[in-house]
Tab-separated table of C-alpha atoms in Angstrom:
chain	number	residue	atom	x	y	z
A	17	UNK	CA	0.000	0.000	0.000
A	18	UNK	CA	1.521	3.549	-1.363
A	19	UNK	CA	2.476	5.930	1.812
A	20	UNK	CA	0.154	9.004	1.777
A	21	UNK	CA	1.454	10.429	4.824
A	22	UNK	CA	-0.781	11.390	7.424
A	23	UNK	CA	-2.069	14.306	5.965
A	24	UNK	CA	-3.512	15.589	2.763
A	25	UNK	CA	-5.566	18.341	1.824
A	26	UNK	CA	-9.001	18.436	0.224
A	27	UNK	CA	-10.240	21.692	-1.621
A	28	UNK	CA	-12.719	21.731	-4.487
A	29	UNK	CA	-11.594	22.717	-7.969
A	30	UNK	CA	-13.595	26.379	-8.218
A	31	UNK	CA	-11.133	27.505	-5.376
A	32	UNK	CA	-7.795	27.261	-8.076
A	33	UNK	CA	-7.172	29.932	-10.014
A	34	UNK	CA	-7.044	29.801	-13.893
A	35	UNK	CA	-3.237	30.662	-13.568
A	36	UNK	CA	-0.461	28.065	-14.239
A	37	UNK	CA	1.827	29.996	-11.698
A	38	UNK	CA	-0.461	30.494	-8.882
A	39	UNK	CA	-1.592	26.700	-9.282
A	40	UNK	CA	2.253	25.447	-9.311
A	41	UNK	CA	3.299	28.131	-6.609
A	42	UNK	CA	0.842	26.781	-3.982
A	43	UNK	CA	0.979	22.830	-4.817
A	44	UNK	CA	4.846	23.428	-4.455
A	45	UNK	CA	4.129	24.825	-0.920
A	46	UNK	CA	1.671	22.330	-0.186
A	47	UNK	CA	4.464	19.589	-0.409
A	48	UNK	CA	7.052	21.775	1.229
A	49	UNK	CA	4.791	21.945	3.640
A	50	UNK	CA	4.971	18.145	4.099
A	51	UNK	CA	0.906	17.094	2.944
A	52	UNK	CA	1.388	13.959	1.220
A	53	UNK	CA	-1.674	14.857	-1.340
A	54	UNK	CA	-4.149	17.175	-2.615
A	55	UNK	CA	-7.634	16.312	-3.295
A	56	UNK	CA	-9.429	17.810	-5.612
A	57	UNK	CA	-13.636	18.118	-5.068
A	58	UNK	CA	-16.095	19.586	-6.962
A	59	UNK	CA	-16.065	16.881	-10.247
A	60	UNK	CA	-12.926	18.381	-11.921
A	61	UNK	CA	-13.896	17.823	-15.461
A	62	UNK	CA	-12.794	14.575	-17.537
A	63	UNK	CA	-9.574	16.253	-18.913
A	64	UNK	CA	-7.998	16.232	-15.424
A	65	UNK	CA	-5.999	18.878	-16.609
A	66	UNK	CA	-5.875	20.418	-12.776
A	67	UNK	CA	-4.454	17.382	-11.648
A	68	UNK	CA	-1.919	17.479	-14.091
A	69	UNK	CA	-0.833	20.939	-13.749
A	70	UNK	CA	-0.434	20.215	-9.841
A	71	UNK	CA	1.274	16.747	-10.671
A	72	UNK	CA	3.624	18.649	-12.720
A	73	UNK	CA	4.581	21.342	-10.630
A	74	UNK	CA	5.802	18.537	-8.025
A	75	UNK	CA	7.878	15.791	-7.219
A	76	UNK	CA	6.299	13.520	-4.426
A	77	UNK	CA	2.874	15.272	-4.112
A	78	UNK	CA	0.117	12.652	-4.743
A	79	UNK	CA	-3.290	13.824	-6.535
A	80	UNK	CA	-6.387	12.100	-6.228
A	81	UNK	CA	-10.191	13.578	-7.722
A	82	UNK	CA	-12.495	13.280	-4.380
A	83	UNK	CA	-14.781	13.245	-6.538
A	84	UNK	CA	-15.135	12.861	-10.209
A	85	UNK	CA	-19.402	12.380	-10.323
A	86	UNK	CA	-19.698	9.252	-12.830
A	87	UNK	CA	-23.507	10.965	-13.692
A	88	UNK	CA	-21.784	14.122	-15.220
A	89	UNK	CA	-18.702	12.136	-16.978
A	90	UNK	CA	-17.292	10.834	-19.584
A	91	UNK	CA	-16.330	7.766	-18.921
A	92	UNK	CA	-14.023	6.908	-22.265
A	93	UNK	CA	-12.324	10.328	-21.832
A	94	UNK	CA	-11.555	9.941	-18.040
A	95	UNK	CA	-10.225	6.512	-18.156
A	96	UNK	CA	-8.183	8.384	-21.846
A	97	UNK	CA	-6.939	11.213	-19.267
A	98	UNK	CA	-6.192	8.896	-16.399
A	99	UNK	CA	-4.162	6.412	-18.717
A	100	UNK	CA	-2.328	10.092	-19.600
A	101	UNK	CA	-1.184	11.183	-16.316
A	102	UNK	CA	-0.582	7.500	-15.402
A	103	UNK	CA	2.260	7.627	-17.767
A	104	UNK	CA	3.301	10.769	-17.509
A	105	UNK	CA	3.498	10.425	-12.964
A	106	UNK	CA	3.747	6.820	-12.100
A	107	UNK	CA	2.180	6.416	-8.586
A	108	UNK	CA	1.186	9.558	-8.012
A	109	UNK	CA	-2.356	9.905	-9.154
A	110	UNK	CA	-5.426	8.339	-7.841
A	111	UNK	CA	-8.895	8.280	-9.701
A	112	UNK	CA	-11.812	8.663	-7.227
A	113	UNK	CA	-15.643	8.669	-8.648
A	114	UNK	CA	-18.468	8.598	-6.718
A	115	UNK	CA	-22.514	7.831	-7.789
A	116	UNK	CA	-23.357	11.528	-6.286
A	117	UNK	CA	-26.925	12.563	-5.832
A	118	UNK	CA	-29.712	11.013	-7.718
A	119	UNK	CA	-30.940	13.730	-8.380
A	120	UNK	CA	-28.341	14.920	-10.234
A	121	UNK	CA	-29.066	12.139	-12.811
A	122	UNK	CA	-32.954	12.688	-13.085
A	123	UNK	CA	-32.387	16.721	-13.924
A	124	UNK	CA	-29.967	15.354	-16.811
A	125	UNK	CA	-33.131	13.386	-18.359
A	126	UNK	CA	-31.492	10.227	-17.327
A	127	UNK	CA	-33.570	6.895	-16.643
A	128	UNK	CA	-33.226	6.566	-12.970
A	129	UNK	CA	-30.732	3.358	-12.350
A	130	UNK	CA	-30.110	2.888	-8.743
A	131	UNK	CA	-26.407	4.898	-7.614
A	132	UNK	CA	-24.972	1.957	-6.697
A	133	UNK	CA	-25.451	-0.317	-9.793
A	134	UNK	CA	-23.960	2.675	-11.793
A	135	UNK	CA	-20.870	2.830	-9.812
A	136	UNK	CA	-20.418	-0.517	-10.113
A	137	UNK	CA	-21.604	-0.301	-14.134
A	138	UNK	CA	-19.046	2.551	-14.651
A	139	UNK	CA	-16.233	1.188	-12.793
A	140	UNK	CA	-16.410	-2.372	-14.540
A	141	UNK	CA	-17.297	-0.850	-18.239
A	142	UNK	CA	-16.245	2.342	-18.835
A	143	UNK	CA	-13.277	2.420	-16.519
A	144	UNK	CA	-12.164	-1.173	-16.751
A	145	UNK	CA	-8.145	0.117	-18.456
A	146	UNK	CA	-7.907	1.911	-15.052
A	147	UNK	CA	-6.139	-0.581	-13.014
A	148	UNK	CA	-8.126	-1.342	-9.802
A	149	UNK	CA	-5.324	-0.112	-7.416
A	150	UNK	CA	-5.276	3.687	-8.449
A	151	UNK	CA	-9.444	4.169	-8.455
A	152	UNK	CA	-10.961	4.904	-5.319
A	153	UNK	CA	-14.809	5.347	-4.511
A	154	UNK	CA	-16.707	8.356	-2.320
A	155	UNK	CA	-18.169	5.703	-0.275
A	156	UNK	CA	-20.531	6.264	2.896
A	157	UNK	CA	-22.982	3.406	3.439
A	158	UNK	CA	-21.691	-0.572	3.901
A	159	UNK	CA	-22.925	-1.699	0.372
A	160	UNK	CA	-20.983	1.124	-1.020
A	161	UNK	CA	-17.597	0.607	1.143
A	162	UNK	CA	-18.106	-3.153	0.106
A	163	UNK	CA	-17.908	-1.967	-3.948
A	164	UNK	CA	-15.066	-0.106	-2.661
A	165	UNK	CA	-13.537	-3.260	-1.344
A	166	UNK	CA	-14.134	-5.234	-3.984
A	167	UNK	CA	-13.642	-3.453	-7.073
A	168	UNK	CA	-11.139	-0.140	-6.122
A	169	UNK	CA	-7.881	0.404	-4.144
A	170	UNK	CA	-10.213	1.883	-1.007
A	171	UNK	CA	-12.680	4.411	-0.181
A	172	UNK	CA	-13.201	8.375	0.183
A	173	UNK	CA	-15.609	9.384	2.418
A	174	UNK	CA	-17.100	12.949	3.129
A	175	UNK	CA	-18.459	14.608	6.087
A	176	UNK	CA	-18.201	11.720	8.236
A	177	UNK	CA	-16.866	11.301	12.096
A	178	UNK	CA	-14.241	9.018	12.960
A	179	UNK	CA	-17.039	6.405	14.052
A	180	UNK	CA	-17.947	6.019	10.471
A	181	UNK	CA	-13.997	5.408	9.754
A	182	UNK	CA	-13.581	3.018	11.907
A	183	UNK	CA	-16.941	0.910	10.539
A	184	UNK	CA	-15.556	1.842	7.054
A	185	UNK	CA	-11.898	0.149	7.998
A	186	UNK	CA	-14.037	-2.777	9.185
A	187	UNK	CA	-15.443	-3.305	5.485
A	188	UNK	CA	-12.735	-2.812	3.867
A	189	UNK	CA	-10.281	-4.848	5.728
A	190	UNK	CA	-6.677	-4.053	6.543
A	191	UNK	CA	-5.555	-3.575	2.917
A	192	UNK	CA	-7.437	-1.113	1.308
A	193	UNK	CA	-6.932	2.764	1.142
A	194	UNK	CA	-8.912	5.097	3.676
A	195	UNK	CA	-8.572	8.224	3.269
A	196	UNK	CA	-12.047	10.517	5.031
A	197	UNK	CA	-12.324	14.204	4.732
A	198	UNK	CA	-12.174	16.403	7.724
A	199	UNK	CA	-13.337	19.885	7.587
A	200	UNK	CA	-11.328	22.431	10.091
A	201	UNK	CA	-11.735	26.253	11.124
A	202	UNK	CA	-8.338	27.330	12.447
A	203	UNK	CA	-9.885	29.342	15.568
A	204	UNK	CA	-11.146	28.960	19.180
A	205	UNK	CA	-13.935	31.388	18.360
A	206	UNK	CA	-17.336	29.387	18.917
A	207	UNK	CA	-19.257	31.756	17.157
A	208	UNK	CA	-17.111	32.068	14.272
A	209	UNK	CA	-16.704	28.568	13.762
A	210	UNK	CA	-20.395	27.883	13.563
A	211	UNK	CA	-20.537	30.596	11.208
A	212	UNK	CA	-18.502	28.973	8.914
A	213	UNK	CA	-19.953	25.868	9.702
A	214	UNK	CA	-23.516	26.512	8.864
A	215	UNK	CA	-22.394	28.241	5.747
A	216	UNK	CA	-21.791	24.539	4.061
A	217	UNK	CA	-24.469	22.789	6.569
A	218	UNK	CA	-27.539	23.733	4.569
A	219	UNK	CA	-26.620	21.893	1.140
A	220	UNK	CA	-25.120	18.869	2.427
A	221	UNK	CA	-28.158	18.224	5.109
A	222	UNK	CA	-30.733	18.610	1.852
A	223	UNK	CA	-28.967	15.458	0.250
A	224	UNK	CA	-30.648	12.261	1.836
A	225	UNK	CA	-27.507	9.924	1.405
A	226	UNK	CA	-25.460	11.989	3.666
A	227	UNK	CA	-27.989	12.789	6.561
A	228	UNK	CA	-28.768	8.367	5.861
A	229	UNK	CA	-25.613	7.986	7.048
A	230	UNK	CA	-24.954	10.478	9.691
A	231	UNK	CA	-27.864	9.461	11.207
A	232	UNK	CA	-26.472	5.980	11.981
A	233	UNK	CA	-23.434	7.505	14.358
A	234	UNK	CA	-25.640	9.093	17.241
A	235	UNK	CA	-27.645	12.269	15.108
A	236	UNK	CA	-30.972	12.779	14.477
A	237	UNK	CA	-33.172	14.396	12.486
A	238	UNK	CA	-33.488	17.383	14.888
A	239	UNK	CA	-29.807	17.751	14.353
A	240	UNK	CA	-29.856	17.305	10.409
A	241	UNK	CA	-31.886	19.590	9.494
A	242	UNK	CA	-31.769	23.077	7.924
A	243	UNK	CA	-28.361	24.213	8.992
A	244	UNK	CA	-27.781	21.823	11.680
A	245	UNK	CA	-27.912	21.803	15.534
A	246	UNK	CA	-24.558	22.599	17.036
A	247	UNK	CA	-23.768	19.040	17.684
A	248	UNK	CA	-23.909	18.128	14.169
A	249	UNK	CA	-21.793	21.349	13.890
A	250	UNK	CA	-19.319	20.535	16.059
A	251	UNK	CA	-18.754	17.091	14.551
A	252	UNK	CA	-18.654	18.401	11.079
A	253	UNK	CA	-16.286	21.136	11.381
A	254	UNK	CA	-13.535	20.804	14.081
A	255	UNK	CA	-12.139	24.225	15.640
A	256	UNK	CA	-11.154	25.084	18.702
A	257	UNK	CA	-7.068	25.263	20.235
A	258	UNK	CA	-3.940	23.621	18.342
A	259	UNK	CA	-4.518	20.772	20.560
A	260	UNK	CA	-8.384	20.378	19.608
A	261	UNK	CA	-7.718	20.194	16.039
A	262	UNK	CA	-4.708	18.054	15.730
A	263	UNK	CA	-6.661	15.356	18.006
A	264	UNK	CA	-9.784	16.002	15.861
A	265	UNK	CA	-7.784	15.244	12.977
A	266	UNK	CA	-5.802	12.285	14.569
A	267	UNK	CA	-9.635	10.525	15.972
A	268	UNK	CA	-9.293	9.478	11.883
A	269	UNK	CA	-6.585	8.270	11.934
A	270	UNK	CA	-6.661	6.080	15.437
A	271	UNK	CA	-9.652	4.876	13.677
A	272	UNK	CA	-8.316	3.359	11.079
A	273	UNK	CA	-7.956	6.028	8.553
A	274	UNK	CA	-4.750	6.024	6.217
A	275	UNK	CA	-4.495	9.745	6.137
A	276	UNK	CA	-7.414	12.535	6.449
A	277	UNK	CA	-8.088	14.901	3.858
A	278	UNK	CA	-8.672	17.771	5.631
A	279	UNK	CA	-10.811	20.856	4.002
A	280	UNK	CA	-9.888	24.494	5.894
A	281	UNK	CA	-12.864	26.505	6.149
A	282	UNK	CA	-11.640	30.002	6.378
A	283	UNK	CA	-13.781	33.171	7.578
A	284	UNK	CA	-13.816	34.424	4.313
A	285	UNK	CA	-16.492	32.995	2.330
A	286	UNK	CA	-14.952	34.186	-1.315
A	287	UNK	CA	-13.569	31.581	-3.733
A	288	UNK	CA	-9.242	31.130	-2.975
A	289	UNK	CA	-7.107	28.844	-2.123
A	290	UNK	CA	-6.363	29.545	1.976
A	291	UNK	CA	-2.701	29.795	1.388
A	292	UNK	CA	-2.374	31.337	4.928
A	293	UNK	CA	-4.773	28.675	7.236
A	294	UNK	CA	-2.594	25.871	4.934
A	295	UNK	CA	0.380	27.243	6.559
A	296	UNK	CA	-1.359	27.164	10.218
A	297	UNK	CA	-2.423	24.427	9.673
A	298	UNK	CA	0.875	22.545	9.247
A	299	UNK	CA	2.313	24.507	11.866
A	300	UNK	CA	0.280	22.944	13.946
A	301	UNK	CA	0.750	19.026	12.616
A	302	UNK	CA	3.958	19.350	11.359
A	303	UNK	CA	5.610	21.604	13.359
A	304	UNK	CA	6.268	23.612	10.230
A	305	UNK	CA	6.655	27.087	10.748
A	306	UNK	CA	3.736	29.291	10.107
């Protein structure tokens, strides 16, 4: 199993700029820094042309898609681009596709297919040249960490607390990839943090497959519901001292995870890459001054 290091760093493809130096400036940081990968969210389109700009600007850094939505793609030109950057960086870049929201398929006109079948349908058909051990799946619920299993290198899930890692280790036994996201707000400010932390509640508690499987580690619907109570809030997004959120961070990885992606939230809402809060943030895992 390929070493990730304990840390990546998830952030969703709107937040990179459409500048080649900006883009290789910060992923060069990123791996001074010492993450061990970047994750790209927000469906990066088929080209992966992101993921190749960071993989180029970089020597170790791994890049993984968390996720590429398999309703909106391509699936001939993904495996095409994957096959690409496989050649080009051996080892360094993963694949990860998820089924997404079904609604996201019914407002394309699709016929509705159950999420799960499709995975499995893409996966086996349209990405069968990507070797097995560089895909990964956005996996929450057991049938879905079992496909994982069974058909990728391991599973990427999203929004979930370290009780759902260590149940997702449990499925996918001792030699398969975990690798959960983690959102953070570098502050002890309670009010600040739930700020931030209701500002990406609301869309994620309107999707039924996440609050399905938040409600099976100790929430309820009182606490998944418009922006969510501050328990779910606290869970979500860790904050609090140095200390807080490096043994938020580490409840992942006692549980079984093989590194966290962790997502900074930062006070400002606008779209950029937090360049600054990266730099805290390894501070305070790393020791890497800030």
């Amino acid at each position: 199993m390929d070493d990730f290091g304990r840390y990546g760093i998830w952030i969703s493809r709107k937040h990179w700029p459409d500048d080649a130096g900006t883009t290789a400036s910060a992923a060069q940081e990123l791996e001074s820094l010492g993450f061990g990968a970047v994750w790209i969210g927000g469906s990066p389109p088929d080209d992966l042309s992101l993921a190749e700009s960071l993989l180029a600007a970089t020597s170790t850094l791994k890049v993984g898609t968390s996720i590429v939505d398999i309703w909106r793609s391509d699936g001939a030109r993904l495996a095409a681009s994957h096959a690409r950057l496989r050649g080009q960086f051996p080892g360094r870049f993963y694949l990860g596709v998820g089924s997404g929201h079904a609604p996201s398929a019914e407002a394309m006109g699709e016929l509705y297919i159950k999420p799960l079948t499709r995975l499995r349908d893409f996966l086996t058909d349209k990405l069968h040249d990507v070797p097995p051990q560089e895909r990964l799946i956005a996996a929450l619920g057991p049938n879905t960490l079992a496909a994982a299993r069974d058909l990728t290198a391991g599973a990427l899930p999203y929004l979930m607390p370290p009780a759902h890692t260590a149940q997702a280790r449990e499925i996918l036994g001792p030699d398969r990839l975990l690798i959960p996201e983690q959102k953070v707000y570098l502050g002890a400010d309670r009010e600040q943090a739930h700020q931030v932390a209701r500002r990406m509640a609301r869309s994620y508690l309107a999707l039924p497959n996440y609050t399905k499987a938040l409600s099976r580690f100790g929430l309820d619907s009182s606490d998944l519901t418009g922006e969510g109570s501050e328990r779910f809030l606290d869970q979500a997004v860790i904050w609090g001292s140095d200390d807080d959120i490096r043994a938020g961070l580490d409840a992942h990885l006692d549980a079984g995870a093989d590194q966290v992606a962790v997502q900074v939230l930062p006070l400002d809402p606008t779209d950029h890459l937090p360049r600054e809060e990266w730099r805290r943030l390894a501070a305070i895992l790393m020791g890497k001054p800030a």
